[in-house]
Short mmCIF file of C-alpha atoms and ligand atoms in Angstrom, two decimals:
data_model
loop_
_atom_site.label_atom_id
_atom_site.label_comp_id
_atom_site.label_asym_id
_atom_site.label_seq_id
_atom_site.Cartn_x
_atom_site.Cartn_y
_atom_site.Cartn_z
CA UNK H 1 5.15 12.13 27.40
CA UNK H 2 8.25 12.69 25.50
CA UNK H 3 7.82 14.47 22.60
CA UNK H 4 9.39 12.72 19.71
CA UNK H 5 11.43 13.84 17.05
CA UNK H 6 12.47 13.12 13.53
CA UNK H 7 15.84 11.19 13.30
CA UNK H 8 19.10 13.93 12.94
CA UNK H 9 19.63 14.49 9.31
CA UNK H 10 16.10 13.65 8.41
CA UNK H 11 13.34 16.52 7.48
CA UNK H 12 10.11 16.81 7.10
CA UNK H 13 9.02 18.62 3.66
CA UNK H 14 6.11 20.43 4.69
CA UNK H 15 3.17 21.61 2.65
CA UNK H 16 4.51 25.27 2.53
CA UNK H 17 8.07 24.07 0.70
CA UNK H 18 6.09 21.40 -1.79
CA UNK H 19 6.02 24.33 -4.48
CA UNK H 20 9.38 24.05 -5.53
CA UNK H 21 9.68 20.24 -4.86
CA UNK H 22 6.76 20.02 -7.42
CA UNK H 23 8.73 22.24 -9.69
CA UNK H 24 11.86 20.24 -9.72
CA UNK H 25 10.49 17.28 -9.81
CA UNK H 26 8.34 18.15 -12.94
CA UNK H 27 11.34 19.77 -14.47
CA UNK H 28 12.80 16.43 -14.04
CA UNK H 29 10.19 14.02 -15.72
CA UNK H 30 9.96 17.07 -18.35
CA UNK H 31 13.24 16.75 -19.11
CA UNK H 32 13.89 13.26 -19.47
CA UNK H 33 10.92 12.28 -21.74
CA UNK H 34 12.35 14.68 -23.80
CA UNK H 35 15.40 13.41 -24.45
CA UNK H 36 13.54 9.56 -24.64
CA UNK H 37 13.95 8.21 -20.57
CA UNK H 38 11.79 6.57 -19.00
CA UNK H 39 11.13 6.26 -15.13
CA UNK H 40 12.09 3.13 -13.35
CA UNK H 41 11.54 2.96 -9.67
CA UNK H 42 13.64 0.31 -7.17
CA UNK H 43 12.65 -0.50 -3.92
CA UNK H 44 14.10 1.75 -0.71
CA UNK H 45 16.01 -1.26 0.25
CA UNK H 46 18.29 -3.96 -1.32
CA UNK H 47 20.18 -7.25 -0.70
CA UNK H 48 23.53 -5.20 0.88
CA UNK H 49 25.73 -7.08 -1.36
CA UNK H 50 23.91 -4.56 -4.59
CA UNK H 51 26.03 -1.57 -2.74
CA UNK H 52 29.45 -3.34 -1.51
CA UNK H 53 29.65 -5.27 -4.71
CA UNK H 54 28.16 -1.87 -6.95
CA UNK H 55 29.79 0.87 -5.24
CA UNK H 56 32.55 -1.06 -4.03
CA UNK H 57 34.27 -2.07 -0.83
CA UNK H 58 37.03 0.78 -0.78
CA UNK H 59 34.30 3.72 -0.73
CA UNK H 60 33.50 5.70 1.73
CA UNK H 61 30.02 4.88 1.33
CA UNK H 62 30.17 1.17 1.98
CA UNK H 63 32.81 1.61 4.89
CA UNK H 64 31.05 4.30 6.89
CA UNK H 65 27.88 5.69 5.40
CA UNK H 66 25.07 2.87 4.68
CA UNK H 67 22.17 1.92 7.01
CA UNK H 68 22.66 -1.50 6.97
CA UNK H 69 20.57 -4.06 9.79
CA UNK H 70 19.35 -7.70 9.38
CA UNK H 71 16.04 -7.97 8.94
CA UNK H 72 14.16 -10.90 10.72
CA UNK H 73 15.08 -13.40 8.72
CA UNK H 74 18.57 -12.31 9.13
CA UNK H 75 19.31 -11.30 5.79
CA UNK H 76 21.50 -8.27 5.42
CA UNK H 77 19.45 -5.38 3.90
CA UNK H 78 20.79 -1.70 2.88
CA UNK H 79 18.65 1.11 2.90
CA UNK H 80 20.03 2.82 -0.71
CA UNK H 81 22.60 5.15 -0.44
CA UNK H 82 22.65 5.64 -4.43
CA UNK H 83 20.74 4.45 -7.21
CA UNK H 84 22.60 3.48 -9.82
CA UNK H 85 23.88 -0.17 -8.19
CA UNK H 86 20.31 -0.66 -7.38
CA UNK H 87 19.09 0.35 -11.03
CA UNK H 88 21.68 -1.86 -12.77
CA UNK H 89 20.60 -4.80 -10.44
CA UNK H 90 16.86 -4.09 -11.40
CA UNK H 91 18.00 -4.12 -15.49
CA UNK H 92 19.57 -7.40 -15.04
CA UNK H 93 16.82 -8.65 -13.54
CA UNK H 94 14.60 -7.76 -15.56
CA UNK H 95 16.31 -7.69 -19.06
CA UNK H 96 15.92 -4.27 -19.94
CA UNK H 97 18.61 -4.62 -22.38
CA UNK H 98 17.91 -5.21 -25.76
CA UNK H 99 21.31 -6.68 -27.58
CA UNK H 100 21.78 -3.23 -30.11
CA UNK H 101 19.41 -0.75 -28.83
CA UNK H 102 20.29 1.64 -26.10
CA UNK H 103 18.11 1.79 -22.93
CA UNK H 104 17.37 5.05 -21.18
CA UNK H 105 16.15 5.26 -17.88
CA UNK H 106 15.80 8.50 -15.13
CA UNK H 107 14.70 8.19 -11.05
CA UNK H 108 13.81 10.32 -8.38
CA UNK H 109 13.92 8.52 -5.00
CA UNK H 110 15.20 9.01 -1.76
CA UNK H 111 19.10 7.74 -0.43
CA UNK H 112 20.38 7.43 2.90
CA UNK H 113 23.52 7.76 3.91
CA UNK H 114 25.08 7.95 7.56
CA UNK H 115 26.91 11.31 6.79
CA UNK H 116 27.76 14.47 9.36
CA UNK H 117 24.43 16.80 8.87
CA UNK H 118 25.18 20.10 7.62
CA UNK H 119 24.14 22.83 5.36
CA UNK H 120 23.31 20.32 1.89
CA UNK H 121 24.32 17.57 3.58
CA UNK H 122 21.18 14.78 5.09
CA UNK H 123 21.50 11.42 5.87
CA UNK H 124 18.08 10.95 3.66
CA UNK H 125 18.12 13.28 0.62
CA UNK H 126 16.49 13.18 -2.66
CA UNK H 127 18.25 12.65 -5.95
CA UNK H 128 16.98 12.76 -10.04
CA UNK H 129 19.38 10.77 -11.69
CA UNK H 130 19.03 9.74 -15.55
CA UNK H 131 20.93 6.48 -17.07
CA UNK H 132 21.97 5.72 -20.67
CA UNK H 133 22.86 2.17 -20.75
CA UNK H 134 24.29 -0.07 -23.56
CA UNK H 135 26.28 2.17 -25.69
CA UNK H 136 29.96 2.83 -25.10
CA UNK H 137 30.20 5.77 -27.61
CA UNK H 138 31.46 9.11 -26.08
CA UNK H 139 28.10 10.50 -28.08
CA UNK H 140 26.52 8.99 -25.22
CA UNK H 141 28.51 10.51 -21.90
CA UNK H 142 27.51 14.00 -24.35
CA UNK H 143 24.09 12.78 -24.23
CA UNK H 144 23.45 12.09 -20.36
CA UNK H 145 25.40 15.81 -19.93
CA UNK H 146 23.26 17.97 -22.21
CA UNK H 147 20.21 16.06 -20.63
CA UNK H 148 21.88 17.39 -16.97
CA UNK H 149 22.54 21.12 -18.59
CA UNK H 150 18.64 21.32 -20.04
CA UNK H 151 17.40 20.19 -16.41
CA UNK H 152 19.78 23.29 -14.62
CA UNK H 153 18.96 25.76 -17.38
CA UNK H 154 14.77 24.96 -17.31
CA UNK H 155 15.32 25.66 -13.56
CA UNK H 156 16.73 29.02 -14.27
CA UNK H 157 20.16 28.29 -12.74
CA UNK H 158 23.09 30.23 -14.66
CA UNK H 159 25.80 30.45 -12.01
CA UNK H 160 27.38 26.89 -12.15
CA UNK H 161 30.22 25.22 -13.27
CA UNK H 162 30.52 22.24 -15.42
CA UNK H 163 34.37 19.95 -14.12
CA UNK H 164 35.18 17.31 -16.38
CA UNK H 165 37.66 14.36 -16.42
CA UNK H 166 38.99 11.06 -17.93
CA UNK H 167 39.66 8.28 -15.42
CA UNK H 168 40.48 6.39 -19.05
CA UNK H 169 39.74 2.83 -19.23
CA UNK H 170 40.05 -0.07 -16.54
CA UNK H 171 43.67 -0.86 -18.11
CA UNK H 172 44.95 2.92 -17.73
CA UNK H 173 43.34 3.62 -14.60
CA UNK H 174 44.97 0.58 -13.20
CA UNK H 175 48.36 1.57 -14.02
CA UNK H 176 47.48 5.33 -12.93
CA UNK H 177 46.71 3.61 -9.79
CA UNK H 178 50.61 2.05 -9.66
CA UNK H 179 51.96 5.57 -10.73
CA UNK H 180 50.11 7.52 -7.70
CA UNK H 181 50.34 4.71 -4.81
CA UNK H 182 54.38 5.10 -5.93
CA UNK H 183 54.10 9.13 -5.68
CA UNK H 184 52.20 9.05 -2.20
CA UNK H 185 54.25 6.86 -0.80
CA UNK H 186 56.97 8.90 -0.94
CA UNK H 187 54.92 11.31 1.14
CA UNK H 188 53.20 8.59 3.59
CA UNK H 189 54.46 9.68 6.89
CA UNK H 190 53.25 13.32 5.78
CA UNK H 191 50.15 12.60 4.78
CA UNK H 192 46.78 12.86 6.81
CA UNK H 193 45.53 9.57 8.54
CA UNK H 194 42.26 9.88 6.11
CA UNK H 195 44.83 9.83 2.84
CA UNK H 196 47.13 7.26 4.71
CA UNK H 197 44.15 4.64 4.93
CA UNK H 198 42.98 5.98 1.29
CA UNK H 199 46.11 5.09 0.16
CA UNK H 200 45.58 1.11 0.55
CA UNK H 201 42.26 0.99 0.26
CA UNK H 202 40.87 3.55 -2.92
CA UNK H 203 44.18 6.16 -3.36
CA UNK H 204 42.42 8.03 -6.46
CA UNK H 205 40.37 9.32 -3.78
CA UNK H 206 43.41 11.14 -1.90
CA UNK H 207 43.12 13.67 -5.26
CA UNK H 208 39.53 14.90 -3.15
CA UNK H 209 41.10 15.54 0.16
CA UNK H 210 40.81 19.15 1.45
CA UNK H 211 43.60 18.61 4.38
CA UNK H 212 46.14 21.38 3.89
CA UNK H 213 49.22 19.25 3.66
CA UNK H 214 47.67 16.78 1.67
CA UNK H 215 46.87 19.49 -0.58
CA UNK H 216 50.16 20.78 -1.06
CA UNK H 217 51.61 17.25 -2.04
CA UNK H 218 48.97 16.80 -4.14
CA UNK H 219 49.55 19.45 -6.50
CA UNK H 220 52.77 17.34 -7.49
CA UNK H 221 51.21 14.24 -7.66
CA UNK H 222 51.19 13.02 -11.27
CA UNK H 223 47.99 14.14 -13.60
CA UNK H 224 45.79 11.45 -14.60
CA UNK H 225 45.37 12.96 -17.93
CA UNK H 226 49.00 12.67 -19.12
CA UNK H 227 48.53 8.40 -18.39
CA UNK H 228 45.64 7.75 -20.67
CA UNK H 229 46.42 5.53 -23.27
CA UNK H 230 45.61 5.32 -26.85
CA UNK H 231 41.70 4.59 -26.37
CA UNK H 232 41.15 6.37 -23.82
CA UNK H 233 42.39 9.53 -25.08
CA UNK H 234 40.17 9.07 -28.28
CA UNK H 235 36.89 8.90 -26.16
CA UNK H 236 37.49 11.43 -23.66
CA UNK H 237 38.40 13.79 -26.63
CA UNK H 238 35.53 12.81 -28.43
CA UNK H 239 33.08 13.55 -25.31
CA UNK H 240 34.46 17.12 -25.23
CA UNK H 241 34.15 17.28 -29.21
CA UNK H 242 29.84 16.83 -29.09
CA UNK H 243 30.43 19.01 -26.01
CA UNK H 244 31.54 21.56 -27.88
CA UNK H 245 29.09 21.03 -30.71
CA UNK H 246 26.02 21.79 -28.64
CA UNK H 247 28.05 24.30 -27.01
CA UNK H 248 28.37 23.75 -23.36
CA UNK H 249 31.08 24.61 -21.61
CA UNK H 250 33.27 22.91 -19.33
CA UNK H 251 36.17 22.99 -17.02
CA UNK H 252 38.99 19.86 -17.23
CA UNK H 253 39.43 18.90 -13.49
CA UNK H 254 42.46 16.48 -13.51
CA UNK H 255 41.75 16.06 -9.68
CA UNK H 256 38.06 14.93 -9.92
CA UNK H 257 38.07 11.20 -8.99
CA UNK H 258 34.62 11.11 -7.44
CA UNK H 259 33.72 9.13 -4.81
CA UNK H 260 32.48 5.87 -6.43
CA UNK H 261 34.67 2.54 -7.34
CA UNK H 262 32.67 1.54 -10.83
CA UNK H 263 33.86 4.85 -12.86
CA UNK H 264 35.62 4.74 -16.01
CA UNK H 265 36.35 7.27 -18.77
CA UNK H 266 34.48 10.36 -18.38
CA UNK H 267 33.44 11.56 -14.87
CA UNK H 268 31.42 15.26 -14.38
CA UNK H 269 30.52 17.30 -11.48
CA UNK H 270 28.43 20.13 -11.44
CA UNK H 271 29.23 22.90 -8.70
CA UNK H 272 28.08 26.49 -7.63
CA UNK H 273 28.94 28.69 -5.33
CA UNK H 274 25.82 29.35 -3.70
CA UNK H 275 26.16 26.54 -1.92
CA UNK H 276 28.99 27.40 0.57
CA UNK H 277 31.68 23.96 1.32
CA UNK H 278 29.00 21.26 0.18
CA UNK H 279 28.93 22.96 -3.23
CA UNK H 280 28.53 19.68 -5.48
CA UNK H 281 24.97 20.09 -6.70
CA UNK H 282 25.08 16.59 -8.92
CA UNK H 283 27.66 14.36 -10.49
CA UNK H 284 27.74 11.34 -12.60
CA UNK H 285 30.28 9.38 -14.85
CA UNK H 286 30.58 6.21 -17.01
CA UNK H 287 30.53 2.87 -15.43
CA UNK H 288 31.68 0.00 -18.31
CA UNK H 289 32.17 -2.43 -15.28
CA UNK H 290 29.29 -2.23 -13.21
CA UNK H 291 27.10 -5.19 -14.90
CA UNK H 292 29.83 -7.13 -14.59
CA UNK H 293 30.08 -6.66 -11.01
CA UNK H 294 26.52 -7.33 -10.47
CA UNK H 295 26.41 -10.44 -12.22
CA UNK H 296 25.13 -9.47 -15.49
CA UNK H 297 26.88 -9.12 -19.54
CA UNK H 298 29.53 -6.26 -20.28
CA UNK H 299 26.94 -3.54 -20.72
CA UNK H 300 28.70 -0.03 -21.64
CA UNK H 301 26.31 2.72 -19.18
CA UNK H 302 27.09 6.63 -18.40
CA UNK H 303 24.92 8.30 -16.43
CA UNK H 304 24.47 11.10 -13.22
CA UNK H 305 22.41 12.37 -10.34
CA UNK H 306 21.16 15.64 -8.43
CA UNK H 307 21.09 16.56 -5.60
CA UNK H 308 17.40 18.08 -5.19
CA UNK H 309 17.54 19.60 -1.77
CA UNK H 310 20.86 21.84 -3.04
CA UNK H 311 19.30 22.39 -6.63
CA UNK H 312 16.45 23.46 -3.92
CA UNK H 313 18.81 26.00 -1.90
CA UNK H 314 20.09 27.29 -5.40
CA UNK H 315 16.72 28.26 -6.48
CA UNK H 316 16.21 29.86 -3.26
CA UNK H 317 19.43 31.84 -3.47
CA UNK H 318 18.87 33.10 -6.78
CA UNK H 319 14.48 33.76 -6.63
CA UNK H 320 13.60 33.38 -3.34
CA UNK H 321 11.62 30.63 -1.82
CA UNK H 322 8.47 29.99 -3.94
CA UNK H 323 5.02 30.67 -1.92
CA UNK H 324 2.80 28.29 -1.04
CA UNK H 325 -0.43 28.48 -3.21
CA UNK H 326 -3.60 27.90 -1.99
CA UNK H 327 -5.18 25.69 -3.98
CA UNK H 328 -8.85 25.55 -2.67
CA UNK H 329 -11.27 27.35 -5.16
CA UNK H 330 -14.60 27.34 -3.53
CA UNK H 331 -15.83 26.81 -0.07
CA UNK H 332 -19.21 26.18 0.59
CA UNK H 333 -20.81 27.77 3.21
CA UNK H 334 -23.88 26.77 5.45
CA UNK H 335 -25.28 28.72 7.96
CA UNK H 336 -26.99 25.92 10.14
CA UNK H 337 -26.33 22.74 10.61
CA UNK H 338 -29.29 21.49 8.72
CA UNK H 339 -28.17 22.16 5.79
CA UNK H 340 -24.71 20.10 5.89
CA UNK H 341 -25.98 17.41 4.11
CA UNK H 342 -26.83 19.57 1.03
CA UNK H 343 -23.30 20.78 1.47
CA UNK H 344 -21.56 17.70 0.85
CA UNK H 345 -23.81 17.40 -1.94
CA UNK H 346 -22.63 20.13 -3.57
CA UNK H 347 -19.41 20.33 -3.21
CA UNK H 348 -19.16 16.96 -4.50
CA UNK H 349 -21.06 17.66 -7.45
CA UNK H 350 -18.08 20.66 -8.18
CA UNK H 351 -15.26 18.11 -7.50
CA UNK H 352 -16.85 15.28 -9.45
CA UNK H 353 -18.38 17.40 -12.14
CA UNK H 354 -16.77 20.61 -12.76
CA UNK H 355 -13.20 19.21 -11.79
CA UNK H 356 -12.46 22.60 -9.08
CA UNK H 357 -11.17 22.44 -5.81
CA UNK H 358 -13.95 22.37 -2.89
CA UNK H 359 -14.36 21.95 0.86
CA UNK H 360 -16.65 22.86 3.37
CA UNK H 361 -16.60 23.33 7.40
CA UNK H 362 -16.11 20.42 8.72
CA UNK H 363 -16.10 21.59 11.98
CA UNK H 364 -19.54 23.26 12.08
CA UNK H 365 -18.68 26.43 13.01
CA UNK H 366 -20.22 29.49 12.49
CA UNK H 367 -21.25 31.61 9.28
CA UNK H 368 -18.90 34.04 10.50
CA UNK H 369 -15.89 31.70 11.19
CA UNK H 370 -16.56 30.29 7.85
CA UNK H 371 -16.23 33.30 6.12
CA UNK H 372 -13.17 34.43 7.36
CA UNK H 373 -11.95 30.70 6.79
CA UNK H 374 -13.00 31.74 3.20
CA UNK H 375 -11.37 35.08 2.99
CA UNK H 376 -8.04 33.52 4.60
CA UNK H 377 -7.81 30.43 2.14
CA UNK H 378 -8.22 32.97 -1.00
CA UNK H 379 -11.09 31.53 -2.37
CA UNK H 380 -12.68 32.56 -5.52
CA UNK H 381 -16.20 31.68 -4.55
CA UNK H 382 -17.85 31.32 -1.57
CA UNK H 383 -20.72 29.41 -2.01
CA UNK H 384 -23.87 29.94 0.63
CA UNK H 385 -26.36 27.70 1.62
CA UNK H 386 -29.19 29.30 3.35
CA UNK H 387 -32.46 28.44 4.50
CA UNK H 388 -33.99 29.91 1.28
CA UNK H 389 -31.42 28.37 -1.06
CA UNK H 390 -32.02 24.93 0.80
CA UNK H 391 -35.68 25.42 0.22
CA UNK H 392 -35.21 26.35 -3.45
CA UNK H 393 -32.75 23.77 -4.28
CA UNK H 394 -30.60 26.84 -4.79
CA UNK H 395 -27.08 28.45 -3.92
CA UNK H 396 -25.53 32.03 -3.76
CA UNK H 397 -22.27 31.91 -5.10
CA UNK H 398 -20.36 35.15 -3.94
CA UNK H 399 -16.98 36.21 -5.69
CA UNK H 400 -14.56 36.92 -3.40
CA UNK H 401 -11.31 38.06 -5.85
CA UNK H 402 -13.89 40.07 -8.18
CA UNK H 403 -16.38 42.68 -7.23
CA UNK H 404 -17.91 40.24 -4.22
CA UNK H 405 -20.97 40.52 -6.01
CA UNK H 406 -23.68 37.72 -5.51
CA UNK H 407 -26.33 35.73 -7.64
CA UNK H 408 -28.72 32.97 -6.47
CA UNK H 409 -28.50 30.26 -8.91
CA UNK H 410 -30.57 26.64 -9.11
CA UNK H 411 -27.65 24.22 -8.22
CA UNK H 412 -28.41 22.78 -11.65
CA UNK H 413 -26.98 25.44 -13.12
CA UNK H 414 -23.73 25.76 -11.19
CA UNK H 415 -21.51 24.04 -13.41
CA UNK H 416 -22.68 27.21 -15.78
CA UNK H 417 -21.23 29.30 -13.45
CA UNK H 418 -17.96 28.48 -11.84
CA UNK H 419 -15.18 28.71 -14.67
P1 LIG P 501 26.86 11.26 -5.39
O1 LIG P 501 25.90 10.13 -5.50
O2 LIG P 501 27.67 11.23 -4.14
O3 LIG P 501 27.64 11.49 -6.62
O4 LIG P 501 25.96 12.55 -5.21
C1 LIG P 501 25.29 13.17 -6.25
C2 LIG P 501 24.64 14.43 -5.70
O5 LIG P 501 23.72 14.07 -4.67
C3 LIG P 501 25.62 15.36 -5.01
O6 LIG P 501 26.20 16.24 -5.92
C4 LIG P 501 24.71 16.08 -4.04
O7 LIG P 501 24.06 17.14 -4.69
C5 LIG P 501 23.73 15.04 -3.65
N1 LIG P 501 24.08 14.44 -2.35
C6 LIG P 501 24.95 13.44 -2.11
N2 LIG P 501 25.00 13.15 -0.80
C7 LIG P 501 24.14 13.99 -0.19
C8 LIG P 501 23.74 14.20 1.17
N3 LIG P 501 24.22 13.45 2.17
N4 LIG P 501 22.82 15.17 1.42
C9 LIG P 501 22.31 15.92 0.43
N5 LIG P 501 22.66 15.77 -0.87
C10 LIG P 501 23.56 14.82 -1.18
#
């Protein structure tokens, strides 16, 4: 039989990697509920219309990267290739809104997207993202950015850098749109086929191109920052201002559009360099425009998301990967069959009673195999059951990171003695 394989740009995270999933992860849910969020979860998969309404038509993401099929009723379903659309949908939906009061939300889910595998780059990844919805005050693009900088820092993570931009609002963006399809026109025949199509279909995007040429006319291309207008200057300088209040620092990045259609005003990436050419580690921006889009009431929302597998290969840059612990305390250990039944009995008294980690052969093997199962796994106690304990209602506990001394105690008594 063929053997089969996981899909290309899938992996399997095996028990020896879950350490540091568990630790970013918890950092994550740490994080958030101190700084008020709370956890909403979506389903994997949505009506496609969430994405190529949310995200928008002209993105790379809803051109070439979803996993889109019709199911068997022939609706058109999207496995998520971001959360936010999905999220916004689900707050509609489900009126999370209150009229005055702002709601905070964070994930952590998986997203597919039908990219090129590489080094950071999956075609299912994992992402913690956080949300602050219904408040249009720059306070609140500060807020969702020092939640972002406490998450890196609790990880340990120093070498990183912080870009930060204005697309300004819907009106200013729009007529930076006018200005820059005017300058790359001028350059159309020159510039790559990518930019060429970008340039009809999302041209902000042609600031993110990494094509030489394109490049080179780019650096004349007009800076987004000089076209903000009155408003739009006023937030963006306010964002920096409780920036620079809690003290993090930041780098303006004219040229950071992002890859997304629903941003406005303040957009972020965060980037390191120990992550070679994929060296975006998370991201985020405000999106005034995306309720709309989905059907619901203006509702003001800023938010971002991180990339856990290369906050993962950061961590393991900078420490090392984190062992695998074993987390089995005791293994009980009977040296005939007839005594397997008093086995299960107590180790299920030490699970249910003194709340510690317990197993026992399940394979029957002998006291010898068991043993060295014992001495492999790290255990703290082996626990014996012998024909004299089994006839005394009895066990010999033997500890195997101490002295590997033994005492015969009534099984009564172990909770007494494992601590
Ligand atoms: P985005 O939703 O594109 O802004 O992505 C936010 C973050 O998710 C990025 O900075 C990456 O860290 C991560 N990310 C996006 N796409 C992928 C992918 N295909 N594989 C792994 N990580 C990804």
């Amino acid at each position: 039989m063929l053997l089969l394989q996981s899909v290309r740009g899938t992996k399997d995270i095996l028990p020896n990697d879950i350490q540091g999933w568990y630790k970013v992860e918890q950092a994550a849910r740490k994080i958030s509920e101190i700084y008020g969020y709370k956890e909403l979860r979506t389903p994997i998969f949505e009506k496609t219309e969430v994405f190529s309404r949310g995200v928008g038509d002209g993105t790379d993401i809803v051109n070439k990267e979803m996993y889109t099929f019709n199911d068997k009723g022939s609706e058109s379903i999207t496995l998520r290739p971001e959360q936010t659309a999905a999220l916004v949908r689900s707050v509609i939906q489900n009126n999370l809104i209150n009229d005055h009061s702002v709601t905070r939300l964070f994930y952590i889910g998986s997203y597919f997207r039908y990219e090129r595998p590489q080094k950071g780059r999956l075609r299912e990844f994992h992402q913690f993202g956080a949300e602050c919805i219904n408040s249009q005050f720059p306070e609140s693009d500060a807020e969702v950015i020092a939640l972002a900088i406490s998450f890196i820092n609790s990880l340990g993570i120093k070498n990183y850098r912080l870009l930060l931009n204005s697309l300004g609002n819907e009106h200013s963006r729009a007529n930076y749109k006018k200005e820059l399809i005017n300058f790359f026109n001028e350059y159309k025949e020159e510039l790559s086929t990518e930019s060429k199509e970008r340039l009809e279909s999302n041209p902000l995007r042609i600031l993110d191109s990494k094509n030489p040429i394109d490049v080179e006319i780019i650096k004349n291309a007009p800076n987004i920052l000089n076209s903000l207008d009155e408003e739009s200057i006023v937030h963006f300088e306010k964002v920096k201002q409780f920036l620079d209040t809690v003290n993090i620092k930041y780098e303006i990045s004219p040229n950071l559009v992002r890859g997304l259609d629903y941003y406005s005003h303040t957009v972020f990436e965060f980037q390191s360099t120990e992550l070679g050419s994929q060296d975006a580690f998370g991201g985020g921006g405000r999106y005034n425009s995306l309720f709309r889009e989905l059907g619901g009431k203006d509702t003001p929302a800023v938010g971002f998301a991180m990339g856990m597998e290369r906050i993962l290969l950061i961590l393991e840059q900078i420490s090392g990967k984190i062992d695998a612990i074993s987390n089995i305390d005791a293994m009980i250990i009977s040296t005939s069959e007839k005594y397997l039944a008093s086995a299960a009995k107590v180790a299920n008294l030490i699970r249910n009673e003194s709340n510690i980690s317990c197993i026992y052969d399940l394979n029957r093997r002998s006291l010898k195999s068991q043993l060295r199962e014992a001495n492999k796994l790290a255990v703290k106690w082996a626990i014996i059951i012998g024909e004299e304990e089994f006839r005394n209602e009895s066990i010999t506990v033997k500890f195997m990171q101490e002295d590997r001394e033994q005492v015969t105690v009534k099984i009564s008594d172990i909770k007494k003695l494992l601590k």
